[in-house]
Every structure is written in C-alpha cells, then in structure tokens.
PDB file of C-alpha atoms and ligand atoms in Angstrom:
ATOM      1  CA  UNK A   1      24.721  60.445 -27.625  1.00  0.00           C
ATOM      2  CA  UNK A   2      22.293  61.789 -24.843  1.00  0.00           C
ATOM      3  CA  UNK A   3      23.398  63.614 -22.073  1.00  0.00           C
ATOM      4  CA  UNK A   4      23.853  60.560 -19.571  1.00  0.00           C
ATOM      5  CA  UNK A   5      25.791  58.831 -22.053  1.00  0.00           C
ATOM      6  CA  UNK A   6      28.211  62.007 -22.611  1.00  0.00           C
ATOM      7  CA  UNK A   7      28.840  62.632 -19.145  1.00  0.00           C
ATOM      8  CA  UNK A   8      29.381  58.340 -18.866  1.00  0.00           C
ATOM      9  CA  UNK A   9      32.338  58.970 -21.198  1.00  0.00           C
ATOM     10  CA  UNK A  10      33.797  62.347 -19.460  1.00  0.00           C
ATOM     11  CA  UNK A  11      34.135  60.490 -15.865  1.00  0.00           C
ATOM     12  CA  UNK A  12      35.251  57.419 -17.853  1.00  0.00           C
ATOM     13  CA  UNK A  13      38.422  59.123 -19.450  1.00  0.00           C
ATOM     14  CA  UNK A  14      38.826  61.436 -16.596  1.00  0.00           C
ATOM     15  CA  UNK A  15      39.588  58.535 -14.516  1.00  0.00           C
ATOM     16  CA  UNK A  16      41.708  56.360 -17.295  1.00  0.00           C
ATOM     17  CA  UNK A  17      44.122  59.448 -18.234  1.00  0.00           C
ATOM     18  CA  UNK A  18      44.544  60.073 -14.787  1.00  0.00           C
ATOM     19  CA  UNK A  19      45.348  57.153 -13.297  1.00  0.00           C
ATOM     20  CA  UNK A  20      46.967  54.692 -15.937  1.00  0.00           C
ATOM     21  CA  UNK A  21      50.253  54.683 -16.540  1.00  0.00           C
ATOM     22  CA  UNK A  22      52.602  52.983 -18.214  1.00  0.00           C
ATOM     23  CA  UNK A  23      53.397  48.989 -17.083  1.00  0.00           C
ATOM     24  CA  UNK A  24      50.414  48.802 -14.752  1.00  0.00           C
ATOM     25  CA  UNK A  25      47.765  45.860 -13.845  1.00  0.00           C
ATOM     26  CA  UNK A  26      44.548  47.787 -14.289  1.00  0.00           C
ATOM     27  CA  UNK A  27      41.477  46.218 -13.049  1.00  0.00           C
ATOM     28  CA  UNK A  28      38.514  46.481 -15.182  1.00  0.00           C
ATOM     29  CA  UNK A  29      34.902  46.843 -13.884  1.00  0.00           C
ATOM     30  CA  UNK A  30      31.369  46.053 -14.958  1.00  0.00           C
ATOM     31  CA  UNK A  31      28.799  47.962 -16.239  1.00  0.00           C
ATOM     32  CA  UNK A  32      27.601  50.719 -19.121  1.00  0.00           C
ATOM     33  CA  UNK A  33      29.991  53.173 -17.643  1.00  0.00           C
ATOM     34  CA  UNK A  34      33.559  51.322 -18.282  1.00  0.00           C
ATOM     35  CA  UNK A  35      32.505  50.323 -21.294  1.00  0.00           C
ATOM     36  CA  UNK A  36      34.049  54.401 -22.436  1.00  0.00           C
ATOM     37  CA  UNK A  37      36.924  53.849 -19.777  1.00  0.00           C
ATOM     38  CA  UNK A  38      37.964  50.281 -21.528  1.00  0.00           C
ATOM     39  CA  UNK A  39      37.424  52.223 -25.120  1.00  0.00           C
ATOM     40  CA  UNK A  40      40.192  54.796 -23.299  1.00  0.00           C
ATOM     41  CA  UNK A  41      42.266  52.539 -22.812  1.00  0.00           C
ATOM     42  CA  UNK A  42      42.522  50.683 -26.008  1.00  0.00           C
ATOM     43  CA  UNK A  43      43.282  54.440 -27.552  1.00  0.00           C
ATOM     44  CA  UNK A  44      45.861  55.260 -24.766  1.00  0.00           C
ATOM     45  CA  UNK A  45      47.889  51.478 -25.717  1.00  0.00           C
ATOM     46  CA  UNK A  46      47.300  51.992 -29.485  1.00  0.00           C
ATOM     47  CA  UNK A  47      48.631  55.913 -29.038  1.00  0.00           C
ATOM     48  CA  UNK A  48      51.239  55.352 -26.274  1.00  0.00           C
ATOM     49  CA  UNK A  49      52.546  52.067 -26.817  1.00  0.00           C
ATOM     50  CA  UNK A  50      51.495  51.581 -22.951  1.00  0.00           C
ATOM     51  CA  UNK A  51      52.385  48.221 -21.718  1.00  0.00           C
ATOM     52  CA  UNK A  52      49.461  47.059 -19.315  1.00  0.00           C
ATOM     53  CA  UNK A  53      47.322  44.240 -18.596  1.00  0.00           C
ATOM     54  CA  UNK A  54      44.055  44.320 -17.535  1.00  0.00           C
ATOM     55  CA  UNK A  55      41.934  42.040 -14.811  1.00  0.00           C
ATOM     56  CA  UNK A  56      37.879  41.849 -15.491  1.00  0.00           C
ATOM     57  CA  UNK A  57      35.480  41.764 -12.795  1.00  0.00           C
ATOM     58  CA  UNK A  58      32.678  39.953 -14.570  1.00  0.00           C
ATOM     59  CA  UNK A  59      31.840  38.000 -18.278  1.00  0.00           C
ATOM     60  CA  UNK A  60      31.150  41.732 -19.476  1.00  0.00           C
ATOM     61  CA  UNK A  61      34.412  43.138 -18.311  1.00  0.00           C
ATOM     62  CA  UNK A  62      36.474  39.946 -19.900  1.00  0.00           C
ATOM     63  CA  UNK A  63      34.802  40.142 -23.303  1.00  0.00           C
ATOM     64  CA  UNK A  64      34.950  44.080 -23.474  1.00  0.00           C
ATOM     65  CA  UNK A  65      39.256  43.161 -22.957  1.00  0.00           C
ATOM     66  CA  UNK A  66      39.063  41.119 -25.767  1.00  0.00           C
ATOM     67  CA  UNK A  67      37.100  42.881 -28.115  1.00  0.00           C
ATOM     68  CA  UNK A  68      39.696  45.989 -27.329  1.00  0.00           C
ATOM     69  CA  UNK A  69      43.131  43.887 -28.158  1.00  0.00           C
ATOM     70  CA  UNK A  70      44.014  44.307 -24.631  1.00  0.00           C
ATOM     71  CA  UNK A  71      46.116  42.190 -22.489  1.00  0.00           C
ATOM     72  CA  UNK A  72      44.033  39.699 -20.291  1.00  0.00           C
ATOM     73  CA  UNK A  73      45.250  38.771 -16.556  1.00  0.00           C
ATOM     74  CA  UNK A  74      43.914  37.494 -13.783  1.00  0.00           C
ATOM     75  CA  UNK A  75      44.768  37.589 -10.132  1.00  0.00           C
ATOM     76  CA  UNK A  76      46.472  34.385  -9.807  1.00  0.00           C
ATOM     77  CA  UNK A  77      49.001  36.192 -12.151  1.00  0.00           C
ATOM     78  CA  UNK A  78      48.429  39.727 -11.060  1.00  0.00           C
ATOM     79  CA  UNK A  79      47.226  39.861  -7.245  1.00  0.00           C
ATOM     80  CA  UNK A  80      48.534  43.228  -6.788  1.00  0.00           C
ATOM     81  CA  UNK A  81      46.710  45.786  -8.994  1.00  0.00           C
ATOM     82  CA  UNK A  82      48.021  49.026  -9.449  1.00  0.00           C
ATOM     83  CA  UNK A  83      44.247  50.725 -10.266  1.00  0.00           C
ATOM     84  CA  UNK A  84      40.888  49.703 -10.427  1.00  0.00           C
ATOM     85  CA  UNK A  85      38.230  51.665 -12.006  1.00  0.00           C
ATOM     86  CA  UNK A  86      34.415  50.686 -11.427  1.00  0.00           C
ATOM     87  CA  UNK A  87      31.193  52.282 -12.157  1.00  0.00           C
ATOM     88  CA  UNK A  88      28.671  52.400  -8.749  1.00  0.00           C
ATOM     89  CA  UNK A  89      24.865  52.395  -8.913  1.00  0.00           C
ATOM     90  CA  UNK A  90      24.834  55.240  -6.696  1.00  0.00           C
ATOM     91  CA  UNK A  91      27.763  57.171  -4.036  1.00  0.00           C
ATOM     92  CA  UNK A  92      26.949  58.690  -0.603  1.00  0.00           C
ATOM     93  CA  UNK A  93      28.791  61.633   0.520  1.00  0.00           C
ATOM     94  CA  UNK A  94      31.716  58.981   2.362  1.00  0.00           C
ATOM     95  CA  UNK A  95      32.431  57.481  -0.926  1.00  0.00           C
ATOM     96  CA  UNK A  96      30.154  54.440   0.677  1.00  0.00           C
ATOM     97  CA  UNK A  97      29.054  52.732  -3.013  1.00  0.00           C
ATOM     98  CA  UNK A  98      25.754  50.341  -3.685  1.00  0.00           C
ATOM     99  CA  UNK A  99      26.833  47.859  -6.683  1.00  0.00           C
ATOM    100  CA  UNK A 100      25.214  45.659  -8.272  1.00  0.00           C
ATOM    101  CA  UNK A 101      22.350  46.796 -10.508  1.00  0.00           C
ATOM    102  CA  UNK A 102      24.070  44.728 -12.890  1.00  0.00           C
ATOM    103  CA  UNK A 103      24.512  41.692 -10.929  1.00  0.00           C
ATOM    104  CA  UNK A 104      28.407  41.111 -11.109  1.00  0.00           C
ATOM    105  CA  UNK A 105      29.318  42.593  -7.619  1.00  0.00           C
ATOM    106  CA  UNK A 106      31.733  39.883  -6.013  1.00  0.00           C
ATOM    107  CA  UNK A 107      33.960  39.874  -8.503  1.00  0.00           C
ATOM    108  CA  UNK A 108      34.290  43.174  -8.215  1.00  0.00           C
ATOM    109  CA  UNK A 109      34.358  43.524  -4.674  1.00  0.00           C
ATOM    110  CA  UNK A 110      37.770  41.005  -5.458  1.00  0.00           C
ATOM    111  CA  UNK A 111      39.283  43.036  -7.776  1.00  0.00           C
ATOM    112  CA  UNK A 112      38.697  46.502  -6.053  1.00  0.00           C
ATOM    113  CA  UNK A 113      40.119  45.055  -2.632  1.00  0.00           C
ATOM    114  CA  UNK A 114      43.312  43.526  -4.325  1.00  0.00           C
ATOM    115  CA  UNK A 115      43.934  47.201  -5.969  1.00  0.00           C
ATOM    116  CA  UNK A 116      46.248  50.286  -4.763  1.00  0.00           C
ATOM    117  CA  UNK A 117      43.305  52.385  -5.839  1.00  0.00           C
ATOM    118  CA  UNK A 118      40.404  51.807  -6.435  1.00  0.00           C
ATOM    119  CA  UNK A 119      38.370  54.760  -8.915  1.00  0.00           C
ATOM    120  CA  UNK A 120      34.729  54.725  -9.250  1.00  0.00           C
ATOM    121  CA  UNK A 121      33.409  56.774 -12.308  1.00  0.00           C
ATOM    122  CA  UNK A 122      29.843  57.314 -12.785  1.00  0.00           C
ATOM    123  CA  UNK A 123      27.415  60.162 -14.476  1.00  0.00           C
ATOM    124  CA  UNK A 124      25.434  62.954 -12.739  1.00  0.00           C
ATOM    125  CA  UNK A 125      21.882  61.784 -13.008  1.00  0.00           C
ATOM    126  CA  UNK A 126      20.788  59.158 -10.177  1.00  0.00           C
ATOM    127  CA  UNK A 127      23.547  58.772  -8.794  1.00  0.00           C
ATOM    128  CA  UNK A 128      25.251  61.085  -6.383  1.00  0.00           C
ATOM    129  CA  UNK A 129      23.595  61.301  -3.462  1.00  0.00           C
ATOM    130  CA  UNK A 130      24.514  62.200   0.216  1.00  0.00           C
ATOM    131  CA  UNK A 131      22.914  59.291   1.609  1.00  0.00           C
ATOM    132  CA  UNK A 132      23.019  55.938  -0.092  1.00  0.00           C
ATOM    133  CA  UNK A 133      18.352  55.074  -0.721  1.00  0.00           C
ATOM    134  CA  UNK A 134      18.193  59.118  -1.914  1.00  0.00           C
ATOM    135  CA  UNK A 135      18.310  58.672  -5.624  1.00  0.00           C
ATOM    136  CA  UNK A 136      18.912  54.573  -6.256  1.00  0.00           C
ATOM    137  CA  UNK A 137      15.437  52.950  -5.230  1.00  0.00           C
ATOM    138  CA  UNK A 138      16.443  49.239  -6.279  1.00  0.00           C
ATOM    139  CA  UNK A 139      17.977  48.833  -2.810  1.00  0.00           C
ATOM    140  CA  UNK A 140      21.284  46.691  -2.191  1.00  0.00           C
ATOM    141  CA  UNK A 141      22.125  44.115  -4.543  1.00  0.00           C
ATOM    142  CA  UNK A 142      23.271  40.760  -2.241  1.00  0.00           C
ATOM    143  CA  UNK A 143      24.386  37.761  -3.977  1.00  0.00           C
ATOM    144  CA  UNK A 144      23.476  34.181  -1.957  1.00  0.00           C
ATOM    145  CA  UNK A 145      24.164  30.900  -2.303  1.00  0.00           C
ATOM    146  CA  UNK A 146      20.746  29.889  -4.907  1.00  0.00           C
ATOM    147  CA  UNK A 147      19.571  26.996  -1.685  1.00  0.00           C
ATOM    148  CA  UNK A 148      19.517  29.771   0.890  1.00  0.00           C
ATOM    149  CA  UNK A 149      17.988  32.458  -0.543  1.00  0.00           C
ATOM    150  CA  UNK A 150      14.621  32.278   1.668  1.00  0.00           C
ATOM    151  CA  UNK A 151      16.009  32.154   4.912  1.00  0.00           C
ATOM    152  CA  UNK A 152      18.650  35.135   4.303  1.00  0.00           C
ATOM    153  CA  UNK A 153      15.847  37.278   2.718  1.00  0.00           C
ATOM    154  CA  UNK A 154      13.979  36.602   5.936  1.00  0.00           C
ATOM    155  CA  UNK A 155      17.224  36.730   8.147  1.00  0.00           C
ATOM    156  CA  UNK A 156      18.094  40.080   6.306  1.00  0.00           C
ATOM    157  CA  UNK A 157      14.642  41.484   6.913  1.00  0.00           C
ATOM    158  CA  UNK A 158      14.117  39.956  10.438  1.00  0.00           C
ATOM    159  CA  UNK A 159      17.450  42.074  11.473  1.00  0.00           C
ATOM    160  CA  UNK A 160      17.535  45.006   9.392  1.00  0.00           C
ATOM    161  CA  UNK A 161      13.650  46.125   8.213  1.00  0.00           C
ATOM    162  CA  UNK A 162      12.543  46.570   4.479  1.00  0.00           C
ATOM    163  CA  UNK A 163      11.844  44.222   2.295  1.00  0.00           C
ATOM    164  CA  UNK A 164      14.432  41.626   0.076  1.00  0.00           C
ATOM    165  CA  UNK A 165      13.194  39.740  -3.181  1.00  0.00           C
ATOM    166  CA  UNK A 166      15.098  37.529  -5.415  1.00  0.00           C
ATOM    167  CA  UNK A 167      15.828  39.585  -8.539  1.00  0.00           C
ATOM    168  CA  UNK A 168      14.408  38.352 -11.181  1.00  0.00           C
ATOM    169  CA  UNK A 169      15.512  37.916 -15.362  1.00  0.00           C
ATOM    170  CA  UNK A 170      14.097  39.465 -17.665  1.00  0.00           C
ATOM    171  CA  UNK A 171      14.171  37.928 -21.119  1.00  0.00           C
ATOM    172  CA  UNK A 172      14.308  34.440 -19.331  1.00  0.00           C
ATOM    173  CA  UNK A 173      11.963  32.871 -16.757  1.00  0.00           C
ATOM    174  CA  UNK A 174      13.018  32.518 -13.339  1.00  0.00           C
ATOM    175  CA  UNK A 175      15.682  34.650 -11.342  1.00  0.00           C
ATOM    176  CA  UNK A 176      18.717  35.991 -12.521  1.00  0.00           C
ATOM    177  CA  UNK A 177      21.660  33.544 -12.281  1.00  0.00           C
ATOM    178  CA  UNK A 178      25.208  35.546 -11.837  1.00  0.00           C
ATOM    179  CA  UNK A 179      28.539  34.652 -13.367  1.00  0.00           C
ATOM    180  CA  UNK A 180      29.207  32.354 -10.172  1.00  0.00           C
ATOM    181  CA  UNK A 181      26.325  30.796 -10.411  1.00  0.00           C
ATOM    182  CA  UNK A 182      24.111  32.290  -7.664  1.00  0.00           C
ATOM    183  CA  UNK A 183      21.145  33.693  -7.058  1.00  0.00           C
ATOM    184  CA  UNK A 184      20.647  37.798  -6.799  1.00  0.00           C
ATOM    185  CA  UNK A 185      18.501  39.475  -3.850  1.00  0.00           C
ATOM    186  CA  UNK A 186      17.238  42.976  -3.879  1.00  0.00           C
ATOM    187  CA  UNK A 187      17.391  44.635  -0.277  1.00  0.00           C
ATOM    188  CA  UNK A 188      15.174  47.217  -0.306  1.00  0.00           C
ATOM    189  CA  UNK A 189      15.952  49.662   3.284  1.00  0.00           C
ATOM    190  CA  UNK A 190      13.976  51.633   5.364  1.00  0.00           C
ATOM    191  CA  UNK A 191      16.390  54.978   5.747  1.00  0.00           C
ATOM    192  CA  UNK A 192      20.030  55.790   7.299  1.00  0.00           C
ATOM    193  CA  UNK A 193      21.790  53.242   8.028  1.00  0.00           C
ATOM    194  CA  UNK A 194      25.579  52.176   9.582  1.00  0.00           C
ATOM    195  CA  UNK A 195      26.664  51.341   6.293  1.00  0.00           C
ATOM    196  CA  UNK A 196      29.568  49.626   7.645  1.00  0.00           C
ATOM    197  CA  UNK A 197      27.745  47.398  10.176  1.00  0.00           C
ATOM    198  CA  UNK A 198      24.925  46.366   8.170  1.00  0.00           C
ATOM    199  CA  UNK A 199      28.073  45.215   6.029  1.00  0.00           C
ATOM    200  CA  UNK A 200      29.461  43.190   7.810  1.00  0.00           C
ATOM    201  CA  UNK A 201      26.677  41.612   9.464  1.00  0.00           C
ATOM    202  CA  UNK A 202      24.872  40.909   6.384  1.00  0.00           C
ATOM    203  CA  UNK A 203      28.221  39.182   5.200  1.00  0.00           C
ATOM    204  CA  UNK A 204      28.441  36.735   8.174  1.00  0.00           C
ATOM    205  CA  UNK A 205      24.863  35.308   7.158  1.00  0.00           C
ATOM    206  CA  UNK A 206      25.320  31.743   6.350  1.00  0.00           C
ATOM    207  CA  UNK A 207      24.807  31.610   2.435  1.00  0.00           C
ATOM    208  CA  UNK A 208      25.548  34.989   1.634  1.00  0.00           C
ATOM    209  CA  UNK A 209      28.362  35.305  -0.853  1.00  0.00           C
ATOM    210  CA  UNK A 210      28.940  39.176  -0.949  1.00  0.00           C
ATOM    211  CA  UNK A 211      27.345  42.485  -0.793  1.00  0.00           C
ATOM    212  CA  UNK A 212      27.015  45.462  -2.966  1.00  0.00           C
ATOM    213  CA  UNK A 213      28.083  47.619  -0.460  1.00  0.00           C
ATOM    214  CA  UNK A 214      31.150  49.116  -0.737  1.00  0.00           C
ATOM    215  CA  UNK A 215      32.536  50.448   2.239  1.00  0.00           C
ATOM    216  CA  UNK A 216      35.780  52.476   3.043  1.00  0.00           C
ATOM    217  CA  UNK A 217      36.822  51.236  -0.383  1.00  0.00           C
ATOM    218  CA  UNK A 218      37.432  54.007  -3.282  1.00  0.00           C
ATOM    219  CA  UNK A 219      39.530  56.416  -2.817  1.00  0.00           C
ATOM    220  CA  UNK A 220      38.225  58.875  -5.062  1.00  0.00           C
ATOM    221  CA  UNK A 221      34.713  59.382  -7.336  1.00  0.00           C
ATOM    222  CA  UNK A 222      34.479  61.068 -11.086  1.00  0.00           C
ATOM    223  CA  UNK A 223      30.912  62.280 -11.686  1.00  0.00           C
ATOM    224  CA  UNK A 224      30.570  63.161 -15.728  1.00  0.00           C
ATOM    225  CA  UNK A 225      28.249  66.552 -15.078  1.00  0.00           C
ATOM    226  CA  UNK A 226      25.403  67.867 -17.269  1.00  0.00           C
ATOM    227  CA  UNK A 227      27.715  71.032 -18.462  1.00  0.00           C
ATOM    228  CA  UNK A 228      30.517  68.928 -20.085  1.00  0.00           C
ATOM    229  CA  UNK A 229      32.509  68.959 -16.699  1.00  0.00           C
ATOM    230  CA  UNK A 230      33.815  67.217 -14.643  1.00  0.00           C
ATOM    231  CA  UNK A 231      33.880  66.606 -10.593  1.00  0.00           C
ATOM    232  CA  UNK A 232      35.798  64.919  -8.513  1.00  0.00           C
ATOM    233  CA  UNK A 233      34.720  63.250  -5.036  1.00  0.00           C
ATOM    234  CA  UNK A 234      37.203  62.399  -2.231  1.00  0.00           C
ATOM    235  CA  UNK A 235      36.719  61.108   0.877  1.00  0.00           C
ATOM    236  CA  UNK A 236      36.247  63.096   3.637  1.00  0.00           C
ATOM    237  CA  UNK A 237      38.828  63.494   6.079  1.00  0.00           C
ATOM    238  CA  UNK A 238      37.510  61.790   9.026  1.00  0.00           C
TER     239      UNK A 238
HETATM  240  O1  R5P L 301      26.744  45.021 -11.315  1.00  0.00           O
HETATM  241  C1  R5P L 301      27.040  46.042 -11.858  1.00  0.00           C
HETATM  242  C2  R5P L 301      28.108  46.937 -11.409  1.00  0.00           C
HETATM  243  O2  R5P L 301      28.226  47.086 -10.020  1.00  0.00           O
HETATM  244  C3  R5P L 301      28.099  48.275 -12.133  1.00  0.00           C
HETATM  245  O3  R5P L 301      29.360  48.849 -11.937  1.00  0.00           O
HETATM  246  C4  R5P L 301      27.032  49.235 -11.650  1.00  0.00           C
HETATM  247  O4  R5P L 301      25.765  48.634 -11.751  1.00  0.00           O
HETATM  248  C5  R5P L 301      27.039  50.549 -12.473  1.00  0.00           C
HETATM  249  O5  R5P L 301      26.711  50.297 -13.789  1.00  0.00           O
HETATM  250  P1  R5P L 301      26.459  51.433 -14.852  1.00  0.00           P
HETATM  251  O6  R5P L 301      27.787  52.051 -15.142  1.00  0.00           O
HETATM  252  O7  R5P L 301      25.866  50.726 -16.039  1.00  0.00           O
HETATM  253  O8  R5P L 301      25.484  52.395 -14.234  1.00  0.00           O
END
C-alpha cells in the first residue's frame, strides 16, 4: 500500500479501537478512509463477539455494512448513536471540517449530529490545515435542490465572493446526481472566512439542502502520519 493509504488505515483503527465498545450504535461514514475503519470493525465483532449495529451515511457506507456481516440500523431505530466516525476532505485548526469531495455530505451531516461523538479520521497529506482553502482547493461541497441550482450559485457568490459550479460526473454526462437525488455545487472561496456564519447563512438559501461544512461538530481528529504514527486533534479550548 502507498504511504497515504497506510496512514488511511492507522487513523482508521486508531479511532475504531478507541472508541467502540461493546453494545453500541456506531455510525458509519463515507469515503476511502472508513473503508479501513469498517474493515476494523468487522475484525473487532468477529474477535470480540462485540454486539453493535451500525448506521451508514451514504449508498457506500450501507454496502461496505453488508459486505462486512455487520448489523444494519438506521435512525428511525437507532436515533441516538453512541459514535460516529467520518473521514473530512480537509480540518482547520478548530476541528471546523469541509465534506463532501465525495458527494454524500447530508447524510452525514444527519448521522454525525444524532451521535455522542462524533470522530473524524483522515491521513496526513492534504488535509490538515490551519485554515480550511490551505491545502483542499475544490472549495465547499453544497448540495441544492437540482431546479435551484443557478440562482443559489449566484446567491452564494453575490453574498460571499468566489466562484460556485455544479460538479460535474465523470464517467457519465451531465452533473453528478447524489444519493437524494440532488444536484452537487462546488464553492470555491476567496480566503478566511466565519466558518460558522457563512454556515448558516448559506443553509437558509431557499433550495439548499446542506453544506459540507462542519462546524463545532467533532470532538476529536486522528491524522494517520507519514512515520507510522499517529496524532490526535482536539478542539481547542475556547
Ligand atoms: O463525501 C464524502 C465524504 O465527506 C468523505 O468523508 C470525504 O470526502 C473524505 O473522503 P476520503 O476519506 O476518501 O478522503
């Protein structure tokens, strides 16, 4: 595996052995990254008979729980989860997250509010950053309603600078299309910014469904390093 991918699965099992425990709801996010934490758990139930269940955050998340064995749940059935462990497209010094890259960020956004704690695990290259723009150059992911996505691109950049575009698929023509159903913009920001105004503002925009932003939300960051190691990130005191 290259180094990236090594340091994926040290953050990954970092974050599973230290925060799942027996007869928990774990919630299960999206991305390359979980794939090694959802791998961790399937070893930790085969190894220590743990009883858990597990609520996905996208179509990824729910087939990676099935191809493991695990137990499936959902939060009609399990509203209160115990843990919820997430990769991040890239983590600010605050813990302040941009999700997204991968499209399924309102599910997630679900699952990591209705959790206890919520663990983002991620690897060293691109993505820790003291200021959320530093390293991740895609911008913030927003999901919209597919009819309004001209007027909150213009909305978004009439209020906030930069530049938003409708993100595009790749192996299919026209724009990506996410697991509700909606369209994807890419909001590409001109420096600092009150990431917890911009927030909620861009939120109350008729037709937007959610943001990648991820503010005041995990309570703790495992960054997979170059050197085999690990590091943890907490929130500064405030
Ligand atoms: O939409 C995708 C999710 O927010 C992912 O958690 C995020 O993109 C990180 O993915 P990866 O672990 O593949 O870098």
């Amino acid at each position: 595996a290259t180094m990236a991918e090594e340091a994926k699965k040290l953050a990954a099992y970092a974050a599973v052995d230290n925060h799942v425990q027996n007869n928990q709801a774990v919630g299960v996010g999206s991305g390359s990254t979980i794939v090694y934490a959802v791998d961790r758990l399937a070893a930790r139930v085969r190894q220590e008979k743990l009883n858990i269940v597990c609520v996905p955050t996208s179509f990824q998340a729910r087939q990676l729980i099935l191809q493991h064995s695990l137990a499936l749940s959902d939060l009609d059935r399990h509203p209160q989860l115990d843990v919820a462990i997430d990769g991040a497209d890239e983590v600010d010094a605050d813990l302040t997250l941009i999700k997204g890259g991968g499209g399924c960020l309102t599910h997630e956004k679900i699952v990591a509010s209705c959790a206890k704690h919520f663990i983002v695990i991620a690897d060293y290259s691109r993505k820790d950053s003291k200021v959320l723009g530093q390293q991740w150059k895609k911008g913030v992911p927003i999901e919209v309603i597919p009819m309004a996505y001209v007027p909150v691109c213009r909305t978004i950049v009439r209020r906030f600078g930069g530049e938003a575009h409708l993100r595009m698929a790749v192996s299919k023509a026209g724009p990506v299309v996410t697991d509700n159903s909606n369209f994807l913009l890419d909001w590409k920001f001109d420096g600092a910014q009150n990431w917890r105004e911009v927030n909620a503002a861009i939120k109350m925009i008729p037709g937007v469904v959610d943001t990648g932003l991820f503010v005041d939300m995990a309570e703790r960051a495992y960054f997979g390093m170059e050197d085999g190691s690990v590091q943890v990130r907490d929130p500064a005191v405030a």
